[in-house]
XYZ file of C-alpha atoms in Angstrom:
569
model
C -102.437 17.904 -51.418
C -100.468 14.757 -50.462
C -96.718 14.612 -51.687
C -96.813 12.189 -54.771
C -93.397 10.672 -53.732
C -94.958 9.856 -50.334
C -97.546 7.801 -51.890
C -95.240 5.997 -54.274
C -93.408 4.808 -51.221
C -96.548 3.817 -49.590
C -98.097 1.663 -52.476
C -94.638 0.505 -53.233
C -94.669 -1.040 -49.544
C -98.352 -2.362 -50.074
C -97.247 -4.083 -53.465
C -94.601 -6.095 -51.180
C -96.905 -7.222 -48.615
C -97.172 -10.682 -47.622
C -100.660 -11.054 -45.988
C -101.751 -13.808 -43.378
C -105.712 -13.922 -43.894
C -107.362 -15.851 -41.141
C -111.089 -16.761 -42.136
C -113.275 -19.846 -41.886
C -116.012 -18.638 -44.550
C -115.205 -19.507 -48.157
C -117.507 -16.772 -49.375
C -115.605 -14.117 -47.333
C -112.226 -15.429 -48.468
C -113.164 -15.127 -52.002
C -114.388 -11.532 -51.564
C -111.109 -10.695 -49.722
C -109.076 -12.298 -52.693
C -111.236 -10.301 -55.368
C -110.310 -7.091 -53.363
C -106.673 -7.638 -52.370
C -104.899 -10.222 -54.437
C -103.798 -7.745 -57.160
C -102.601 -5.052 -54.812
C -100.168 -7.356 -52.919
C -97.375 -9.670 -53.278
C -98.800 -12.847 -51.742
C -101.674 -13.889 -49.467
C -101.267 -17.002 -47.171
C -104.756 -18.357 -46.249
C -105.844 -20.055 -43.017
C -109.157 -21.660 -41.846
C -109.018 -20.960 -38.269
C -106.599 -19.680 -35.214
C -104.674 -22.849 -34.947
C -103.653 -23.044 -38.697
C -103.077 -19.308 -38.692
C -100.653 -19.471 -35.864
C -98.858 -22.440 -37.596
C -98.663 -20.356 -41.064
C -97.212 -17.517 -39.194
C -94.383 -19.607 -37.909
C -93.804 -21.132 -41.308
C -93.880 -17.832 -43.506
C -92.623 -14.331 -43.590
C -95.677 -12.333 -42.744
C -95.840 -8.399 -43.010
C -99.648 -8.020 -41.785
C -101.976 -10.271 -40.366
C -106.014 -9.729 -41.148
C -107.960 -12.104 -38.978
C -111.756 -12.908 -38.226
C -112.713 -13.044 -34.478
C -115.257 -15.936 -34.432
C -113.781 -19.163 -35.757
C -113.881 -22.851 -34.675
C -110.839 -24.419 -32.979
C -109.103 -21.132 -31.844
C -110.766 -17.626 -32.514
C -108.691 -14.813 -33.767
C -107.738 -13.196 -30.311
C -106.474 -16.638 -28.928
C -104.226 -16.754 -32.017
C -102.880 -13.292 -31.748
C -102.258 -13.922 -27.886
C -99.965 -16.716 -29.199
C -98.603 -14.559 -31.963
C -97.819 -11.769 -29.559
C -95.441 -14.039 -27.482
C -93.358 -14.367 -30.715
C -93.638 -11.110 -32.344
C -94.987 -7.905 -30.552
C -94.645 -5.519 -33.571
C -96.366 -7.225 -36.750
C -99.583 -5.176 -37.395
C -102.903 -6.867 -36.781
C -106.198 -5.966 -38.318
C -109.234 -7.537 -36.556
C -112.484 -8.277 -38.535
C -115.486 -8.796 -36.559
C -119.262 -8.169 -36.210
C -119.072 -8.372 -32.688
C -119.668 -5.282 -30.643
C -118.659 -6.704 -27.097
C -116.944 -4.065 -25.132
C -114.677 -6.920 -23.292
C -113.651 -8.155 -26.748
C -112.279 -4.717 -27.746
C -110.507 -4.135 -24.487
C -108.822 -7.520 -24.980
C -107.808 -6.565 -28.631
C -106.517 -3.291 -27.643
C -104.303 -5.065 -24.999
C -102.927 -7.336 -27.679
C -101.987 -4.188 -29.583
C -104.454 -4.780 -32.352
C -103.683 -2.004 -35.147
C -107.161 -1.580 -36.516
C -110.737 -2.927 -36.604
C -113.057 -3.766 -39.511
C -116.638 -4.445 -38.982
C -118.290 -7.618 -40.894
C -119.517 -7.891 -43.486
C -116.100 -6.343 -45.207
C -116.642 -3.072 -46.816
C -114.033 -2.662 -49.677
C -113.159 0.963 -48.974
C -112.895 0.330 -45.355
C -110.656 -2.822 -45.906
C -108.156 -0.823 -48.309
C -108.032 2.294 -46.188
C -106.970 -0.199 -43.202
C -104.269 -1.695 -45.348
C -103.227 1.816 -46.710
C -103.179 3.080 -43.082
C -100.883 0.180 -42.114
C -98.624 0.761 -44.918
C -98.226 4.649 -43.947
C -97.467 3.799 -40.306
C -94.736 1.202 -41.426
C -93.306 4.026 -43.711
C -93.489 6.473 -41.066
C -91.815 4.234 -38.462
C -89.183 3.486 -40.930
C -88.519 7.161 -41.726
C -88.551 7.769 -37.849
C -86.079 4.970 -37.215
C -83.863 6.437 -39.924
C -84.020 9.945 -38.363
C -83.536 8.346 -34.617
C -80.474 6.405 -36.192
C -79.039 9.507 -37.528
C -79.481 11.402 -34.304
C -77.897 8.670 -32.316
C -74.776 8.602 -34.271
C -74.543 12.375 -33.524
C -74.952 11.940 -29.863
C -71.594 11.136 -28.725
C -71.189 13.068 -25.608
C -72.755 11.640 -22.361
C -74.795 14.673 -21.499
C -76.253 15.228 -25.059
C -77.508 11.531 -24.962
C -79.238 11.950 -21.786
C -80.733 15.110 -22.843
C -81.903 13.488 -25.985
C -83.515 10.299 -24.002
C -85.491 13.174 -21.657
C -86.809 14.598 -24.911
C -87.850 11.354 -26.014
C -89.705 10.575 -22.690
C -91.453 13.952 -22.635
C -92.430 13.548 -26.365
C -93.860 10.083 -25.382
C -95.888 11.738 -22.541
C -97.172 14.185 -24.957
C -98.403 11.502 -27.206
C -100.014 9.638 -24.415
C -101.933 12.821 -23.453
C -105.051 13.395 -25.627
C -106.176 16.665 -26.653
C -108.886 16.822 -29.172
C -108.906 20.861 -28.625
C -105.199 21.756 -29.327
C -105.565 25.396 -30.297
C -109.325 25.073 -30.889
C -112.523 26.895 -29.924
C -115.768 25.199 -29.684
C -118.901 27.058 -31.424
C -122.023 25.581 -30.125
C -125.029 27.613 -31.544
C -122.720 30.620 -32.133
C -121.505 30.578 -28.687
C -117.818 30.276 -28.831
C -115.732 28.664 -25.928
C -111.934 29.155 -25.936
C -110.235 26.060 -24.407
C -106.137 26.461 -23.233
C -104.176 24.202 -21.636
C -101.114 24.662 -19.320
C -98.885 21.461 -18.758
C -95.604 22.084 -17.119
C -94.127 19.219 -15.526
C -91.305 19.712 -12.967
C -89.095 17.057 -14.199
C -89.073 14.864 -17.454
C -91.575 12.318 -15.569
C -94.615 13.822 -14.859
C -96.962 12.801 -12.078
C -99.648 14.801 -13.828
C -101.581 13.828 -16.915
C -104.597 15.005 -18.480
C -107.182 14.325 -21.295
C -109.732 16.484 -23.265
C -111.831 14.797 -25.450
C -114.756 15.530 -27.818
C -117.598 13.113 -26.940
C -120.182 14.373 -29.585
C -120.991 18.049 -30.937
C -122.465 19.054 -27.723
C -120.241 17.354 -25.002
C -116.640 17.590 -23.934
C -114.795 15.384 -21.525
C -112.100 16.744 -19.347
C -109.947 14.381 -16.982
C -107.131 15.583 -14.968
C -104.918 13.174 -13.183
C -102.512 13.887 -10.148
C -100.116 10.941 -8.997
C -99.306 10.772 -5.410
C -95.672 12.234 -4.747
C -93.141 12.935 -7.657
C -90.886 11.058 -9.894
C -90.868 7.684 -11.697
C -93.858 5.981 -9.508
C -96.113 9.026 -9.815
C -95.478 9.243 -13.540
C -95.925 5.560 -14.271
C -99.229 5.842 -12.368
C -100.516 8.749 -14.048
C -99.581 7.639 -17.447
C -100.942 4.197 -17.178
C -104.163 5.577 -15.997
C -104.422 7.928 -18.825
C -103.581 5.576 -21.452
C -106.099 3.139 -20.399
C -108.799 5.911 -20.065
C -108.342 7.022 -23.621
C -108.531 3.617 -24.825
C -111.736 3.119 -23.313
C -113.086 6.498 -24.346
C -111.963 5.495 -27.967
C -113.871 2.202 -27.858
C -117.001 3.852 -26.280
C -116.878 6.375 -29.162
C -116.441 3.741 -31.695
C -119.385 1.967 -30.317
C -121.624 5.393 -29.837
C -122.094 4.389 -26.421
C -120.266 6.709 -24.118
C -120.981 6.477 -20.195
C -119.335 8.794 -17.787
C -120.526 6.297 -14.993
C -118.953 3.168 -16.829
C -115.840 5.195 -17.652
C -115.118 5.780 -13.954
C -115.986 2.458 -12.953
C -113.751 0.830 -15.570
C -110.769 2.867 -14.994
C -110.981 2.569 -11.242
C -111.258 -1.194 -11.534
C -108.248 -1.279 -13.764
C -105.909 1.140 -11.791
C -106.828 -0.497 -8.187
C -104.586 -3.432 -8.750
C -101.722 -1.307 -9.997
C -101.648 1.220 -7.171
C -99.252 0.367 -4.096
C -100.881 -0.249 -0.580
C -100.395 3.181 0.537
C -100.603 4.854 -2.894
C -103.564 6.937 -3.886
C -104.716 9.192 -6.977
C -106.235 12.422 -7.270
C -108.567 12.831 -10.290
C -111.078 15.310 -12.059
C -113.603 13.799 -14.322
C -115.787 16.689 -15.750
C -118.346 16.165 -18.374
C -119.453 19.608 -20.267
C -122.897 19.442 -22.076
C -123.453 22.753 -23.856
C -126.706 21.963 -25.134
C -128.202 21.158 -21.785
C -125.874 23.794 -20.134
C -125.070 21.106 -17.558
C -121.610 20.123 -15.859
C -121.403 16.461 -14.648
C -118.249 15.900 -12.195
C -116.826 13.315 -10.168
C -113.773 14.621 -8.350
C -111.402 12.605 -6.287
C -109.578 14.760 -3.836
C -108.739 17.548 -6.216
C -108.688 21.111 -5.679
C -111.882 22.896 -6.381
C -113.048 23.646 -9.986
C -113.541 27.607 -10.334
C -116.300 29.093 -12.281
C -117.397 32.697 -12.826
C -121.036 33.846 -13.376
C -122.308 36.713 -11.584
C -119.812 35.695 -8.653
C -117.479 32.977 -7.974
C -118.230 29.241 -8.045
C -116.178 26.569 -6.267
C -116.910 22.901 -7.049
C -115.443 20.880 -4.445
C -114.566 17.357 -4.466
C -117.541 14.833 -3.979
C -115.065 11.731 -3.833
C -112.266 10.902 -1.568
C -108.786 9.996 -3.219
C -108.783 6.834 -5.428
C -106.919 3.767 -3.997
C -106.811 0.262 -4.468
C -109.672 -0.054 -1.753
C -111.938 2.198 -3.489
C -115.461 0.806 -4.089
C -117.800 3.527 -4.965
C -117.966 7.032 -6.311
C -120.514 9.919 -6.630
C -121.444 11.771 -9.870
C -122.844 15.245 -9.439
C -124.037 18.050 -11.681
C -124.287 21.773 -11.853
C -126.069 24.186 -14.147
C -123.603 26.135 -16.082
C -126.131 28.692 -17.912
C -124.837 32.144 -17.379
C -121.167 30.834 -16.543
C -118.710 32.557 -18.357
C -115.207 31.032 -17.261
C -114.026 27.939 -15.969
C -110.521 26.695 -14.471
C -109.529 23.015 -13.458
C -105.828 22.490 -12.182
C -103.858 20.097 -10.165
C -102.510 20.803 -6.705
C -99.067 21.638 -8.061
C -100.420 25.271 -8.443
C -102.309 25.882 -5.299
C -99.644 24.327 -2.992
C -96.818 26.201 -4.434
C -95.105 28.689 -1.957
C -95.269 32.280 -3.086
C -92.956 35.205 -2.379
C -95.570 36.646 0.125
C -94.117 35.212 3.374
C -94.355 31.730 2.011
C -98.179 31.800 1.692
C -99.458 29.133 -0.725
C -100.995 30.142 -3.985
C -104.187 28.842 -2.936
C -104.831 31.976 -1.149
C -104.265 34.108 -4.425
C -105.923 31.735 -7.089
C -109.545 33.057 -6.717
C -108.748 36.616 -7.367
C -106.315 36.015 -10.122
C -108.767 33.720 -11.791
C -111.344 36.553 -11.696
C -108.855 38.989 -13.128
C -107.610 36.874 -15.731
C -109.381 36.714 -19.265
C -106.765 34.106 -20.938
C -104.607 31.101 -19.705
C -101.844 33.338 -20.504
C -103.059 36.009 -18.019
C -103.356 33.246 -15.339
C -100.115 31.801 -15.926
C -98.446 35.189 -15.688
C -100.274 35.979 -12.621
C -99.048 32.444 -11.036
C -95.487 33.042 -12.173
C -95.149 36.492 -10.931
C -96.139 35.302 -7.468
C -93.679 32.362 -6.917
C -89.845 32.254 -6.898
C -89.854 28.619 -8.521
C -92.037 25.902 -9.591
C -92.048 23.213 -7.043
C -94.343 20.555 -8.599
C -95.945 19.524 -11.812
C -98.490 22.004 -13.030
C -101.796 21.213 -14.943
C -104.504 23.735 -15.628
C -107.355 23.952 -18.244
C -108.818 27.438 -18.889
C -112.159 27.721 -20.636
C -113.705 31.101 -21.513
C -117.043 31.216 -23.013
C -116.348 34.466 -24.690
C -119.434 35.290 -26.398
C -121.252 35.844 -23.261
C -119.944 39.272 -23.170
C -118.845 40.331 -26.430
C -119.903 43.132 -28.901
C -119.757 43.129 -32.521
C -118.128 46.213 -34.014
C -117.386 45.122 -37.589
C -118.537 42.300 -40.102
C -117.470 42.230 -43.994
C -116.938 39.742 -46.594
C -114.327 39.877 -49.152
C -114.340 37.893 -52.714
C -111.299 35.581 -52.911
C -109.005 37.455 -55.230
C -105.646 38.928 -55.008
C -106.596 42.306 -55.354
C -108.894 42.022 -52.198
C -105.946 41.084 -50.140
C -104.795 44.580 -50.094
C -108.145 46.136 -49.814
C -109.048 43.795 -46.886
C -105.766 44.854 -45.068
C -106.518 48.628 -45.574
C -109.924 48.273 -44.437
C -108.392 46.360 -41.174
C -105.863 48.876 -40.697
C -108.261 51.550 -40.932
C -110.521 50.038 -38.324
C -107.693 49.503 -36.025
C -106.452 53.096 -36.398
C -110.001 54.051 -35.012
C -109.600 51.623 -31.935
C -106.064 52.027 -30.637
C -102.962 54.373 -30.474
C -100.268 51.981 -29.479
C -98.079 51.495 -32.562
C -96.771 48.203 -31.445
C -100.283 46.661 -30.961
C -101.317 48.132 -34.214
C -98.308 46.519 -35.983
C -99.071 42.995 -34.328
C -102.831 43.180 -35.246
C -101.934 43.762 -38.755
C -99.109 41.229 -39.094
C -101.570 38.431 -37.812
C -104.291 39.564 -39.988
C -102.225 39.441 -43.005
C -100.798 36.035 -42.251
C -104.343 34.503 -41.524
C -106.173 36.374 -44.127
C -103.672 35.052 -46.830
C -104.181 31.519 -45.336
C -107.648 31.703 -45.717
C -107.452 32.875 -49.347
C -104.849 30.774 -50.514
C -104.517 27.637 -48.497
C -108.605 27.624 -47.856
C -110.488 28.847 -50.778
C -108.147 28.235 -53.396
C -106.996 25.048 -51.853
C -103.400 25.454 -52.451
C -101.373 23.567 -49.853
C -97.683 24.135 -48.581
C -95.775 21.720 -50.809
C -97.832 22.962 -53.900
C -96.993 26.440 -53.064
C -93.399 25.541 -52.739
C -93.556 24.066 -56.135
C -95.035 27.038 -57.756
C -92.723 29.515 -56.125
C -89.645 27.247 -57.238
C -90.986 27.524 -61.011
C -91.884 31.226 -60.800
C -95.745 30.286 -61.476
C -97.017 31.354 -58.040
C -99.083 34.494 -59.035
C -99.902 33.167 -62.496
C -101.533 30.023 -60.839
C -103.366 32.244 -58.030
C -105.050 34.283 -60.897
C -106.030 31.043 -62.738
C -107.353 29.702 -59.657
C -109.362 32.823 -58.677
C -111.413 32.648 -61.787
C -112.193 29.136 -61.050
C -113.739 29.765 -57.554
C -116.576 31.881 -56.462
C -115.755 31.907 -52.557
C -115.495 34.398 -50.108
C -113.427 35.306 -46.770
C -115.546 36.481 -43.714
C -114.431 38.728 -41.471
C -116.109 39.314 -38.010
C -114.678 41.533 -35.403
C -115.834 41.835 -31.644
C -114.838 43.826 -28.517
C -114.751 42.569 -25.105
C -114.075 44.922 -22.068
C -112.212 42.822 -19.201
C -111.377 45.126 -16.075
C -109.387 47.959 -17.406
C -108.489 46.420 -20.738
C -110.183 45.637 -24.169
C -109.743 42.355 -26.004
C -110.346 42.641 -29.803
C -111.511 39.490 -31.385
C -110.940 38.932 -34.971
C -112.776 35.816 -36.820
C -111.633 34.742 -40.040
C -113.713 32.095 -41.927
C -113.106 30.806 -45.733
C -115.341 28.590 -47.738
C -112.736 25.572 -48.146
C -112.613 22.325 -46.870
C -110.452 23.016 -43.881
C -107.494 21.090 -42.302
C -106.718 18.845 -39.620
C -105.855 21.180 -36.928
C -103.863 18.542 -34.741
C -100.869 19.339 -37.072
C -100.620 22.624 -34.802
C -99.049 20.661 -32.039
C -96.224 19.838 -34.580
C -95.759 23.347 -35.720
C -95.768 24.743 -32.227
C -93.578 22.247 -30.576
C -90.854 22.422 -33.593
C -91.480 25.922 -35.665
C -88.338 25.331 -37.568
C -89.170 21.685 -38.756
C -92.715 22.002 -40.148
C -94.804 24.158 -42.468
C -97.016 26.700 -40.790
C -94.658 29.383 -39.915
C -97.344 31.977 -40.453
C -99.378 30.304 -37.847
C -96.550 30.276 -35.563
C -95.897 33.963 -36.048
C -99.616 34.570 -35.533
C -99.714 33.191 -32.204
C -96.613 34.909 -31.077
C -97.989 38.335 -31.896
C -101.650 37.923 -30.266
C -103.115 36.636 -27.164
C -104.015 33.386 -28.668
C -105.376 31.954 -32.050
C -107.971 28.981 -32.065
C -109.341 27.116 -34.800
C -112.751 25.421 -35.487
C -112.704 21.778 -35.478
C -113.139 21.797 -39.314
C -110.113 23.976 -39.392
C -111.815 26.748 -42.018
C -112.323 29.276 -39.415
C -109.610 30.720 -36.803
C -110.158 33.310 -34.179
C -107.194 35.358 -32.757
C -107.277 38.055 -29.786
C -105.484 41.373 -29.492
C -105.274 43.244 -26.136
C -105.736 47.274 -25.773
C -104.732 48.712 -22.682
C -107.282 51.357 -21.756
C -104.691 54.172 -21.908
C -104.238 53.722 -25.642
C -107.881 53.065 -26.459
C -109.584 55.528 -28.737
C -112.969 56.598 -27.034
C -116.066 56.097 -29.082
C -117.611 59.411 -30.047
């Protein structure tokens, strides 16, 4: 549920807008006027790009909506001239053209949104509302930033603040469609985890993890040559363009790994210095066909585990300004249970063992690791200090080896919360003797089950819950909502043996509408500032939590040492 006050601010901003609308077709202008005229302050009309540019100079304009194909001067020619005067004004491009070059040029001109022709009323209004939300959010962020700057009077504090902003920008440039997510293809669950540890604020590493479609995932890992600002600029410029290109391909429903590699190579070549090179991994995983497509440019081997250990070595030299061709190969991943991709900052790091590089240990550590956290701990235990930027992507296809030990559904009622907790506690008492493990498993279950019941099935969001609590009508409202819904919480528990330990996998699924799981990145970056403390606490007391992309199902791991496991009769 959105905050009513936020909506008032957004719609108030829309009512104050002066929109410059550039369109040469009279019928389309009349349609636009019938949709928008009563919602905004003023519409300024222009028939072509030349007139549009002049009217932009002569008027106060808050938002520009322009057609692409027009006489005299097309929409992007006009935008190019406007950007010389104003780099901030939001611009929406309306076009029936699906030319990739047009989209690339538009993005380079900072076009804020695209609308297809013929104009659809809902799409148009949503785009205007989106621009208003961005304006309100930027205004809020600017106000917060100004308040912070006033408090930063000491030089060291200001320096730290600038470094935090730079790192926050880096995190925004990286794209991760799987932040604390699992993939669930035909009930084959894969847990995807990321480790991104720059040595300094400006990182020479970058990565992207993108959902191409329901079957296919793309991973890119970039490692710039050297350290410091130069390597960071190269890596961030590259990954920014790659993500823009992927976005356009997905928008056009026309993704091609070969075109992506070719276009990114041609883009980065003029930027690279004569002696500079770039190490890269492009890895495309198709879960439906069980195929892994890869193009590796002088990167460490990709490790996979099936009945043994598989090493996928580079099939291309490092990318440089002289690169012309590249290879794409594939590998059958049916039967593969784990993958790991990483930058050379891991394998080249010296260890405590006679300064031997970690490359001599990574294969065995990978075999022995069940989660990214296991892998990270093994790495950190073997080194004295981190020597370079570290990027690691760890994928575990857990259903390959799991065994179901319990499955039960509970109707969404307040009374069943206690019943479900008692059932879960009894199950764990028959699995484990370690009191700390029992306590942590119970705590996580209570938090996430309550989320499934309250936020999922009853659709009570955090703001509404706060309102109910403040007015002392929380339980009364819960009882009322329980009578209005007929929904269940599904609990599935599996067990996996890995080496000398056992992992208990609990999956909680509600029948609600889910939520945008990208909000988890904000929760985990700042647990004090955002709602979702329950999720934060759950992560701290488990060995990982993972949501489906819809957000209505969550899986978490608990580990039982063999010494505290209760043997089956």
